[in-house]
Amino acid sequence: MKAVITVIGKDRVGIIAAVSTILADCNVNILDISQTIMREFFTMIMLVDISKATISFTELAEKLEKKGKELALSIRIQHEDIFNSMHRI
Amino acid sequence: MINPFEILETIKMIQEENLDIRTITMGISLRDCCDSDERVACAKIYDKITRLAANLVKVGEDIEREYGIPIVNKRIAVTPVSIIAESRDTADYVKFAETMDRAAEAVGVNFIGGYSALVHKGYTNGDRRLIASIPEALSTTKRVCSSVNVATTKSGINMDAVREMGFVIKKAAELTASEGALACAKLVVFANAPEDNPFMAGAFHGIGEPECVINVGVSGPGVVKCALEKVRGADLGVVAETIKKTAFKITRVGQLVAQEASKRLGVQFGIVDLSLAPTPAMGDSVAHILEEMGLEKCGTHGTIAALALLNDAVKKGGAMASSYVGGLSGAFIPVSEDAGMIEAVQSGALSVEKLEAMTCVCSVGLDMIVVPGDASAETISAIIADEMAIGVVNSKTTAVRIIPALGKKEGEIVEFGGLLGRGPVMRLNRFSSKTFIERGGRIPAPIHSLKN
C-alpha cells in the first residue's frame, strides 16, 4: 500500500532528516519526495510504500504526528487513493 | 505521482473548508425479525443489528484514519418498524424503539432510523399503532429517529395522516418541552420518501432494499463556497461549471469511502447521496454559498434561482463521480443546522414562505424549522400539507421537520446543541387552516402521475 506524507509548516533545519528517520526505523520505503516553499511555508510531499512497515498505519500516523508537534509542523499520512480518486478519472 | 498542488488542494478542502463524509449509514432489513411474541421479535432485532453493525464504527474510524478524511457519523437505518411490529397485536410499540435504542448504543452509533410507517395511501393497523406511539418512543429514547411517508406522486396525499401528524408533532414537543422539543428534531414527515436515504432523521431501509447495504452521504458546502470565491464577478455559467467540478471531486471521495466501507464490512454498496449537508459550524453553510453568488442575504429575491443553479450543478457533477447515486441528492436547507440560514432568519431576510418556495428546487423540504409553541396542530398539519403538495406535484421528495417551541415566541432562540444547532422561532401566518385540515380524506394523485 502506498501513502502520501505531507509536511507543512515553517522551514527549519532537519525536517527531512526527522521524518525519514522515523520512516527508516519502521521499514517504510520512500518512493518520491518533492518539496517547495509556498507562501513562506515549507511544504514537503512524500510518496511512501508502507506494505513492509513494521508497525501499523495508525501507529505510524501517531509517530509522525508526534514528531510534527515537536517540530511545530503539521505532518499527515494518508492513503494515496484519496488523491487519486479526487484528481484522476 | 499526483502533483503537489492537487495534494495540497485536497488537504486544504479537508482542513480548512470542512470537507467530510457526513455519514456512513448501514441499512439493515428486519423483515426476518417479525414474531407474534414481541419479546422474541425484539430479541431478533437486537441480535441482528448488533451482529451486522458490530464493526461499522471501527471500519468507519479505520477509513477515517487511513484516508485522512473525517467521517462524522456512522448510523443505521432499518426496515420501517410498523411492518415488523405488525405481527404483534399490542398497543405498546415503544418496546421496539427501546430495542433499537439499545442496539444502537451497543454498536456505538449516534442515530438509528426506521421507527417509520408508509401511509401515503392509507393505514394498516400496525401503521396506526406505530404513529400513535411516536411521541412516547422519541421522548423515551435517545438515538431513535422516526419518519412517516404521507404522500407520493403515484398515490396522492393522505390527508388523514397529515392531520394526525400535526397532533403527533405537538405531542412530541410537549413530552420533550424541557429539552427544546428535541423529539421533533428526530421526526420527519415525507412525500416521496427515498428508500435509501443515508441522512437522519429521515433514513429508513426501504422494502425494496437488500438484506444489508452501505449508503454514504457526502458533504462540503464550505468547499463549494471557497471554490466560488475564486470566480467572483464571472457569469453564472462559470459559477455552475465551478460547482459541478467541485461536486465531482467531493463525490469521488464519497464513492471511495463507500466502496472501501462496503468491502471491509462485506456488505453490498448501495448509493452515494450527493447532498450538500451543512452544519452549524462557520464555513459549512449552504446559505453562504448562495450569498457568495451575489445575494446580500439568503432569502432575498433571486434566492430560488441561485439555489436551483446550485442544486442542479451539484447533481451533474456528483452523478459523474459515483457509480450509483440515490437518497436525497441535492442541497439541504435546514435552518437550525446552517449558520447562514440562522443569520438570514434573524435579519428578517428569510421567511417560512420563502423556504417553502426554495423546497421546490432543492432536495428536501422545511427542515429544522422552529415555530411558536402556540401554533395549533392544524396549522402544523397545513404546513405539512403544503409541503407534501409541492413534492407530489413536482415528483420529488419533500419533507417537514418542524419544531414547535413551547412557551417561545417569534424571534426567540431554541438551542439544540451539536449538529442540530440552534433555531430562531419563525413567524407563521396567523390565519386558520383548521376547517380545511379537518376535512381529512385523500387528495388524489396528480394527472401527470398517470404515466403507464
XYZ file of C-alpha atoms in Angstrom:
541
model
C 0.000 0.000 0.000
C 1.237 3.452 -0.899
C 0.624 6.523 1.173
C 1.280 10.239 0.865
C 3.006 12.098 3.694
C 2.615 15.846 3.731
C 4.645 18.121 5.932
C 3.573 21.735 6.121
C 4.963 24.452 8.355
C 7.741 26.936 8.988
C 11.041 25.939 7.393
C 13.856 24.820 9.706
C 16.903 22.599 9.746
C 16.356 18.844 9.900
C 12.751 18.351 8.786
C 13.521 15.769 6.124
C 16.004 14.055 8.427
C 13.443 13.804 11.215
C 10.706 12.361 9.010
C 12.942 9.996 7.090
C 14.475 8.660 10.301
C 11.037 7.607 11.520
C 10.290 6.027 8.161
C 13.575 4.131 8.066
C 13.064 2.879 11.620
C 9.675 1.498 10.616
C 10.895 -0.009 7.332
C 8.841 2.375 5.207
C 10.334 2.928 1.762
C 10.364 6.451 0.290
C 9.408 6.353 -3.394
C 9.373 10.038 -4.209
C 9.947 13.354 -2.477
C 9.133 16.851 -3.599
C 9.470 19.965 -1.581
C 8.787 23.589 -2.136
C 8.349 26.821 -0.238
C 4.789 28.126 -0.753
C 3.811 31.430 0.811
C 6.743 31.164 3.249
C 5.577 27.724 4.272
C 7.757 24.717 3.852
C 5.753 22.053 2.054
C 7.103 18.569 1.589
C 5.249 15.753 -0.070
C 6.495 12.173 0.100
C 5.129 9.110 -1.604
C 5.944 6.084 0.508
C 5.417 2.336 0.360
C 4.136 1.061 3.691
C 3.430 -2.537 2.690
C 6.532 -3.793 4.557
C 6.174 -1.431 7.507
C 6.958 -2.962 10.896
C 4.182 -1.036 12.641
C 0.520 -0.440 11.872
C -0.753 2.505 9.862
C -2.271 4.049 12.960
C 0.956 3.776 14.951
C 2.944 5.306 12.098
C 0.441 8.147 11.789
C 0.717 8.800 15.530
C 4.531 8.771 15.460
C 4.582 11.267 12.596
C 2.013 13.463 14.245
C 4.019 13.469 17.485
C 7.187 14.411 15.633
C 5.211 17.147 13.881
C 4.173 18.596 17.233
C 7.800 18.592 18.418
C 8.905 20.490 15.332
C 5.822 22.751 15.225
C 4.808 21.325 11.836
C 1.750 19.585 10.506
C 2.648 16.058 9.398
C -0.076 13.889 7.890
C -0.088 10.497 6.269
C -2.956 9.463 4.015
C -3.662 6.551 1.712
C -2.773 7.723 -1.800
C -6.178 6.658 -3.147
C -7.930 9.695 -1.702
C -5.842 11.885 -4.003
C -6.096 9.517 -6.942
C -9.857 9.297 -6.701
C -10.308 13.037 -6.380
C -7.924 14.118 -9.139
C -7.727 11.216 -11.606
C -10.505 9.606 -13.575
C 2.540 10.711 -8.789
C -0.248 13.181 -8.171
C 1.161 16.664 -8.360
C 1.764 18.648 -5.160
C -0.886 21.242 -5.933
C -3.568 18.587 -6.202
C -2.446 17.028 -2.940
C -2.499 20.373 -1.197
C -5.902 21.182 -2.702
C -7.346 18.023 -1.153
C -5.727 18.743 2.208
C -6.985 22.317 2.163
C -10.518 21.095 1.435
C -10.382 18.804 4.459
C -8.537 21.061 6.900
C -9.849 24.499 6.091
C -13.056 24.032 4.106
C -14.764 21.357 6.225
C -14.845 18.627 3.598
C -16.079 15.494 5.285
C -18.072 12.372 4.789
C -21.234 13.209 6.658
C -22.406 9.688 7.234
C -21.846 6.029 6.535
C -25.256 4.511 7.046
C -25.807 0.785 7.186
C -29.248 -0.269 6.021
C -30.455 -3.446 7.691
C -33.553 -5.410 6.768
C -35.553 -6.520 9.791
C -38.089 -8.423 7.735
C -36.965 -11.747 9.205
C -37.447 -10.422 12.754
C -41.250 -10.496 12.821
C -42.795 -12.555 15.566
C -46.153 -12.672 17.285
C -44.319 -12.578 20.604
C -42.845 -9.130 20.998
C -40.037 -10.346 23.259
C -38.898 -12.751 20.571
C -39.195 -10.066 17.880
C -37.207 -7.564 19.932
C -34.514 -10.143 20.704
C -34.206 -10.922 16.992
C -33.993 -7.219 16.147
C -31.315 -6.594 18.759
C -29.268 -9.594 17.679
C -29.462 -8.776 14.003
C -28.497 -5.120 14.366
C -25.641 -5.790 16.763
C -24.357 -8.656 14.598
C -24.389 -6.845 11.254
C -23.272 -3.469 12.560
C -20.718 -4.783 15.062
C -17.777 -3.404 13.072
C -19.476 -0.395 11.487
C -17.944 2.207 13.784
C -14.499 0.589 13.790
C -14.396 0.333 9.993
C -15.527 3.951 9.727
C -12.769 5.053 12.089
C -10.141 2.981 10.263
C -11.064 4.536 6.922
C -11.096 7.971 8.509
C -7.529 7.472 9.748
C -6.090 5.878 6.645
C -7.514 8.323 4.159
C -7.320 11.336 6.408
C -10.936 12.332 5.806
C -13.324 12.885 8.717
C -16.350 10.594 8.734
C -18.670 12.479 11.011
C -21.409 9.931 11.626
C -21.879 6.202 11.482
C -25.541 5.311 11.512
C -28.074 2.579 10.995
C -31.368 2.506 9.107
C -33.809 -0.360 9.468
C -36.986 -1.586 7.773
C -39.978 0.552 8.766
C -40.865 -0.786 12.184
C -44.614 -0.583 11.506
C -44.123 -3.574 9.185
C -42.002 -5.554 11.636
C -44.148 -4.917 14.696
C -47.398 -5.592 12.904
C -47.479 -9.324 13.707
C -47.940 -8.379 17.313
C -51.330 -7.095 18.274
C -50.070 -4.852 21.043
C -50.549 -1.227 21.762
C -47.048 -0.975 23.144
C -44.770 -0.395 20.168
C -42.374 1.667 22.271
C -40.595 -1.591 23.211
C -39.397 -1.784 19.629
C -37.975 1.734 19.830
C -36.239 0.865 23.091
C -34.727 -2.203 21.447
C -33.430 -0.123 18.543
C -32.008 2.385 21.006
C -30.175 -0.301 22.958
C -28.814 -1.902 19.788
C -27.584 1.473 18.516
C -25.898 2.151 21.833
C -24.258 -1.283 21.817
C -22.629 -0.733 18.429
C -21.767 2.900 19.156
C -23.862 4.770 16.574
C -25.488 8.073 17.472
C -28.716 7.629 15.495
C -30.799 4.752 14.212
C -33.604 5.474 11.755
C -36.600 3.432 10.785
C -39.193 3.885 13.503
C -41.294 4.587 10.477
C -44.532 3.970 8.647
C -45.503 4.345 4.996
C -49.100 5.506 4.891
C -49.332 7.515 1.681
C -52.449 5.678 0.616
C -53.819 4.629 3.973
C -53.118 2.995 7.292
C -52.717 -0.639 8.214
C -53.401 -1.495 11.848
C -49.696 -1.592 12.543
C -49.164 1.833 10.951
C -51.856 3.280 13.150
C -50.329 1.875 16.313
C -46.829 2.926 15.352
C -47.760 6.516 14.547
C -49.694 6.848 17.774
C -46.613 5.692 19.683
C -44.143 8.102 18.030
C -44.255 10.876 20.669
C -43.563 8.462 23.510
C -40.986 6.479 21.513
C -38.988 9.591 20.611
C -39.186 11.124 24.049
C -38.095 7.994 25.916
C -35.208 7.044 23.621
C -32.074 8.946 22.643
C -30.978 7.585 19.306
C -34.158 6.516 17.555
C -35.364 8.549 14.575
C -38.794 8.315 13.061
C -40.321 9.144 9.708
C -43.761 8.872 8.186
C -44.398 8.948 4.451
C -47.818 10.530 3.983
C -47.805 11.247 0.257
C -46.433 10.065 -3.068
C -46.827 11.336 -6.598
C -48.342 7.961 -7.516
C -50.957 7.853 -4.778
C -51.605 11.431 -3.736
C -51.709 12.841 -0.215
C -53.192 11.000 2.757
C -54.764 13.999 4.485
C -55.902 11.906 7.454
C -52.248 11.149 8.121
C -51.299 14.787 7.529
C -53.880 15.801 10.108
C -52.672 13.215 12.594
C -49.015 14.207 12.180
C -49.846 17.738 13.323
C -51.043 16.287 16.623
C -48.153 13.823 16.834
C -45.635 16.649 16.421
C -47.362 18.781 19.048
C -47.449 15.856 21.474
C -43.783 15.037 20.841
C -42.952 18.682 21.525
C -44.901 18.661 24.789
C -43.229 15.480 26.022
C -39.776 16.959 25.421
C -40.564 20.584 26.249
C -37.712 20.785 28.745
C -35.207 19.809 26.025
C -36.400 22.329 23.436
C -38.855 19.851 21.875
C -35.929 17.648 20.872
C -38.199 14.736 19.883
C -39.458 16.797 16.930
C -35.894 17.057 15.571
C -35.956 13.264 15.260
C -39.217 13.102 13.315
C -39.698 13.679 9.585
C -42.902 13.744 7.559
C -42.259 12.850 3.918
C -43.692 12.979 0.455
C -41.963 10.553 -1.943
C -39.571 9.320 0.767
C -36.456 7.718 -0.708
C -35.796 4.142 0.416
C -32.032 4.538 0.512
C -31.533 7.917 2.174
C -28.488 7.772 4.458
C -29.274 11.048 6.267
C -31.081 11.309 9.578
C -33.690 11.806 10.797
C -35.402 10.506 7.650
C -33.350 7.376 6.981
C -35.082 4.009 6.802
C -34.296 0.792 4.969
C -36.907 0.561 2.236
C -38.765 -2.623 1.426
C -37.079 -2.898 -1.983
C -33.638 -2.808 -0.402
C -31.334 -5.823 0.048
C -30.600 -7.655 3.288
C -27.872 -5.236 4.288
C -26.405 -2.272 2.445
C -23.965 0.613 2.861
C -25.089 4.084 1.812
C -22.863 7.113 2.113
C -23.722 10.786 2.391
C -21.074 13.327 1.477
C -20.949 16.933 2.455
C -18.920 20.004 1.657
C -20.775 23.336 1.400
C -17.561 25.020 2.583
C -15.599 23.561 -0.316
C -18.153 24.843 -2.836
C -18.155 28.292 -1.244
C -14.346 28.507 -1.330
C -14.300 27.410 -4.989
C -16.796 30.158 -5.818
C -14.677 32.775 -4.061
C -12.152 32.244 -6.837
C -14.627 33.119 -9.618
C -16.097 36.330 -8.195
C -17.522 38.514 -10.938
C -17.702 35.699 -13.505
C -21.047 34.942 -15.140
C -23.401 32.262 -13.794
C -22.339 29.750 -16.442
C -18.889 29.833 -14.869
C -20.451 29.550 -11.417
C -22.375 26.425 -12.461
C -19.287 24.897 -14.029
C -17.212 25.594 -10.906
C -19.822 23.978 -8.637
C -20.024 20.980 -10.952
C -16.303 20.367 -10.880
C -16.162 20.800 -7.108
C -19.119 18.462 -6.579
C -17.359 15.917 -8.752
C -14.271 15.971 -6.555
C -16.268 15.808 -3.321
C -18.356 12.921 -4.563
C -15.328 10.948 -5.762
C -14.179 10.866 -2.141
C -17.659 9.706 -1.093
C -17.553 6.960 -3.692
C -14.112 5.844 -2.482
C -15.240 5.724 1.148
C -18.458 3.898 0.226
C -16.601 1.245 -1.750
C -13.980 0.800 0.920
C -16.562 0.556 3.732
C -18.635 -1.908 1.752
C -15.571 -4.072 1.019
C -14.313 -4.080 4.610
C -17.737 -4.815 6.080
C -18.561 -7.414 3.453
C -21.803 -5.599 2.731
C -23.262 -4.517 -0.614
C -22.603 -0.918 -1.672
C -25.899 0.886 -2.146
C -25.616 4.516 -3.134
C -23.781 7.752 -2.614
C -26.099 10.611 -1.681
C -24.900 13.794 -3.346
C -26.406 16.171 -0.843
C -24.599 19.273 0.309
C -25.293 18.941 4.020
C -24.432 21.966 6.150
C -23.502 22.072 9.829
C -23.819 24.957 12.271
C -20.010 25.430 12.064
C -18.768 28.559 10.340
C -17.654 27.825 6.789
C -20.060 24.921 6.388
C -23.180 26.720 5.235
C -25.365 26.347 2.137
C -26.798 29.841 2.689
C -23.298 31.279 2.429
C -22.858 29.638 -0.991
C -25.961 31.471 -2.205
C -24.633 34.691 -0.716
C -21.265 34.093 -2.376
C -23.140 34.039 -5.694
C -24.126 37.633 -5.030
C -27.178 37.726 -2.772
C -26.860 40.108 0.139
C -28.746 37.671 2.363
C -30.133 34.220 1.721
C -33.895 34.576 1.308
C -33.917 37.759 -0.735
C -35.208 37.921 -4.320
C -33.025 35.716 -6.529
C -32.568 33.040 -3.862
C -34.631 30.433 -5.711
C -32.679 30.926 -8.942
C -29.366 30.688 -7.122
C -30.483 27.563 -5.250
C -31.793 25.936 -8.426
C -28.443 26.509 -10.101
C -26.584 25.122 -7.090
C -28.764 22.043 -6.764
C -28.565 21.171 -10.436
C -24.808 21.685 -10.685
C -24.200 19.545 -7.591
C -26.182 16.708 -9.160
C -24.495 16.972 -12.540
C -21.019 16.908 -11.031
C -21.878 14.234 -8.494
C -23.665 11.930 -10.915
C -20.490 11.601 -12.986
C -18.421 10.804 -9.911
C -20.399 7.931 -8.454
C -21.494 4.629 -9.932
C -24.772 4.630 -8.001
C -26.463 7.794 -6.875
C -29.515 7.859 -4.650
C -31.013 9.102 -1.419
C -31.991 12.746 -1.399
C -29.130 14.099 -3.525
C -29.409 17.864 -3.539
C -28.716 20.881 -1.370
C -30.104 20.699 2.164
C -31.560 23.846 3.663
C -32.122 23.085 7.343
C -32.470 26.335 9.234
C -31.065 25.474 12.657
C -28.159 23.458 11.225
C -26.809 26.200 8.981
C -25.136 29.325 10.365
C -26.062 31.347 7.260
C -29.712 30.312 7.408
C -29.928 31.291 11.073
C -28.471 34.730 10.299
C -30.854 35.103 7.356
C -33.889 34.392 9.547
C -32.674 36.675 12.317
C -32.066 39.541 9.923
C -35.584 39.164 8.517
C -34.399 38.115 5.043
C -35.715 34.569 5.190
C -39.313 33.606 5.910
C -41.197 30.315 6.041
C -42.877 31.244 2.759
C -39.541 31.726 1.014
C -38.268 28.455 2.466
C -41.310 26.712 1.010
C -40.515 28.153 -2.379
C -36.893 27.072 -2.016
C -38.010 23.492 -1.445
C -39.452 23.450 -4.974
C -35.936 23.478 -6.395
C -33.822 21.645 -3.858
C -33.669 18.245 -2.321
C -35.583 18.343 0.907
C -38.215 20.471 2.474
C -38.920 22.528 5.540
C -36.134 21.212 7.662
C -35.400 22.080 11.287
C -37.822 24.981 11.332
C -38.684 26.271 14.793
C -42.168 27.745 15.096
C -44.024 29.366 18.011
C -45.256 26.872 20.596
C -48.794 28.196 20.360
C -49.136 27.156 16.698
C -52.107 24.781 16.572
C -51.824 21.168 15.458
C -53.975 22.068 12.439
C -51.587 24.841 11.435
C -48.695 22.397 11.589
C -50.726 19.920 9.546
C -51.443 22.626 6.994
C -47.728 23.444 6.722
C -47.129 19.731 6.115
C -49.940 19.613 3.540
C -48.403 22.483 1.541
C -45.012 20.855 1.534
C -46.456 17.476 0.548
C -48.284 19.113 -2.344
C -45.016 20.605 -3.594
C -43.398 17.168 -3.504
C -46.299 15.307 -5.069
C -46.892 17.725 -7.915
C -43.194 18.145 -8.721
C -42.452 14.397 -8.436
C -39.752 14.996 -5.867
C -39.032 14.276 -2.253
C -40.154 16.871 0.216
C -40.118 16.631 3.964
C -41.155 18.547 7.031
C -39.157 18.538 10.244
C -40.767 21.234 12.321
C -40.283 22.081 15.959
C -42.993 23.854 17.957
C -41.083 25.608 20.729
C -43.450 25.587 23.664
C -43.561 28.832 25.571
C -41.418 30.587 22.963
C -42.428 33.462 20.749
C -41.298 34.622 17.348
C -37.668 35.768 17.339
C -36.568 33.786 20.396
C -33.844 31.155 20.009
C -34.002 27.449 20.783
C -30.682 25.690 21.410
C -30.420 22.035 20.391
C -26.646 21.677 20.521
C -24.327 19.585 18.375
C -25.170 19.025 14.726
C -28.783 20.067 15.308
C -27.625 23.606 16.061
C -29.870 26.425 17.210
C -33.029 27.786 15.682
C -34.766 31.131 15.780
C -38.545 30.869 16.220
C -40.094 31.804 12.858
C -43.241 33.738 12.074
C -46.248 31.806 10.801
C -49.362 33.038 9.021
C -51.852 33.911 11.758
C -54.978 32.842 9.856
C -56.571 29.457 10.498
C -56.467 26.351 8.262
C -58.499 24.299 10.744
C -61.587 23.638 8.662
C -59.535 22.578 5.654
C -57.439 20.143 7.687
C -60.480 18.720 9.490
C -61.916 17.547 6.167
C -59.351 14.708 6.014
C -59.577 12.153 3.208
C -57.132 11.716 0.405
C -56.007 14.229 -2.206
C -55.857 12.277 -5.483
C -52.616 11.739 -7.357
C -51.878 14.429 -9.933
C -52.689 13.761 -13.583
C -49.030 13.521 -14.581
C -48.603 10.510 -12.303
C -50.604 8.515 -14.856
C -47.609 7.590 -16.945
C -48.297 3.955 -17.802
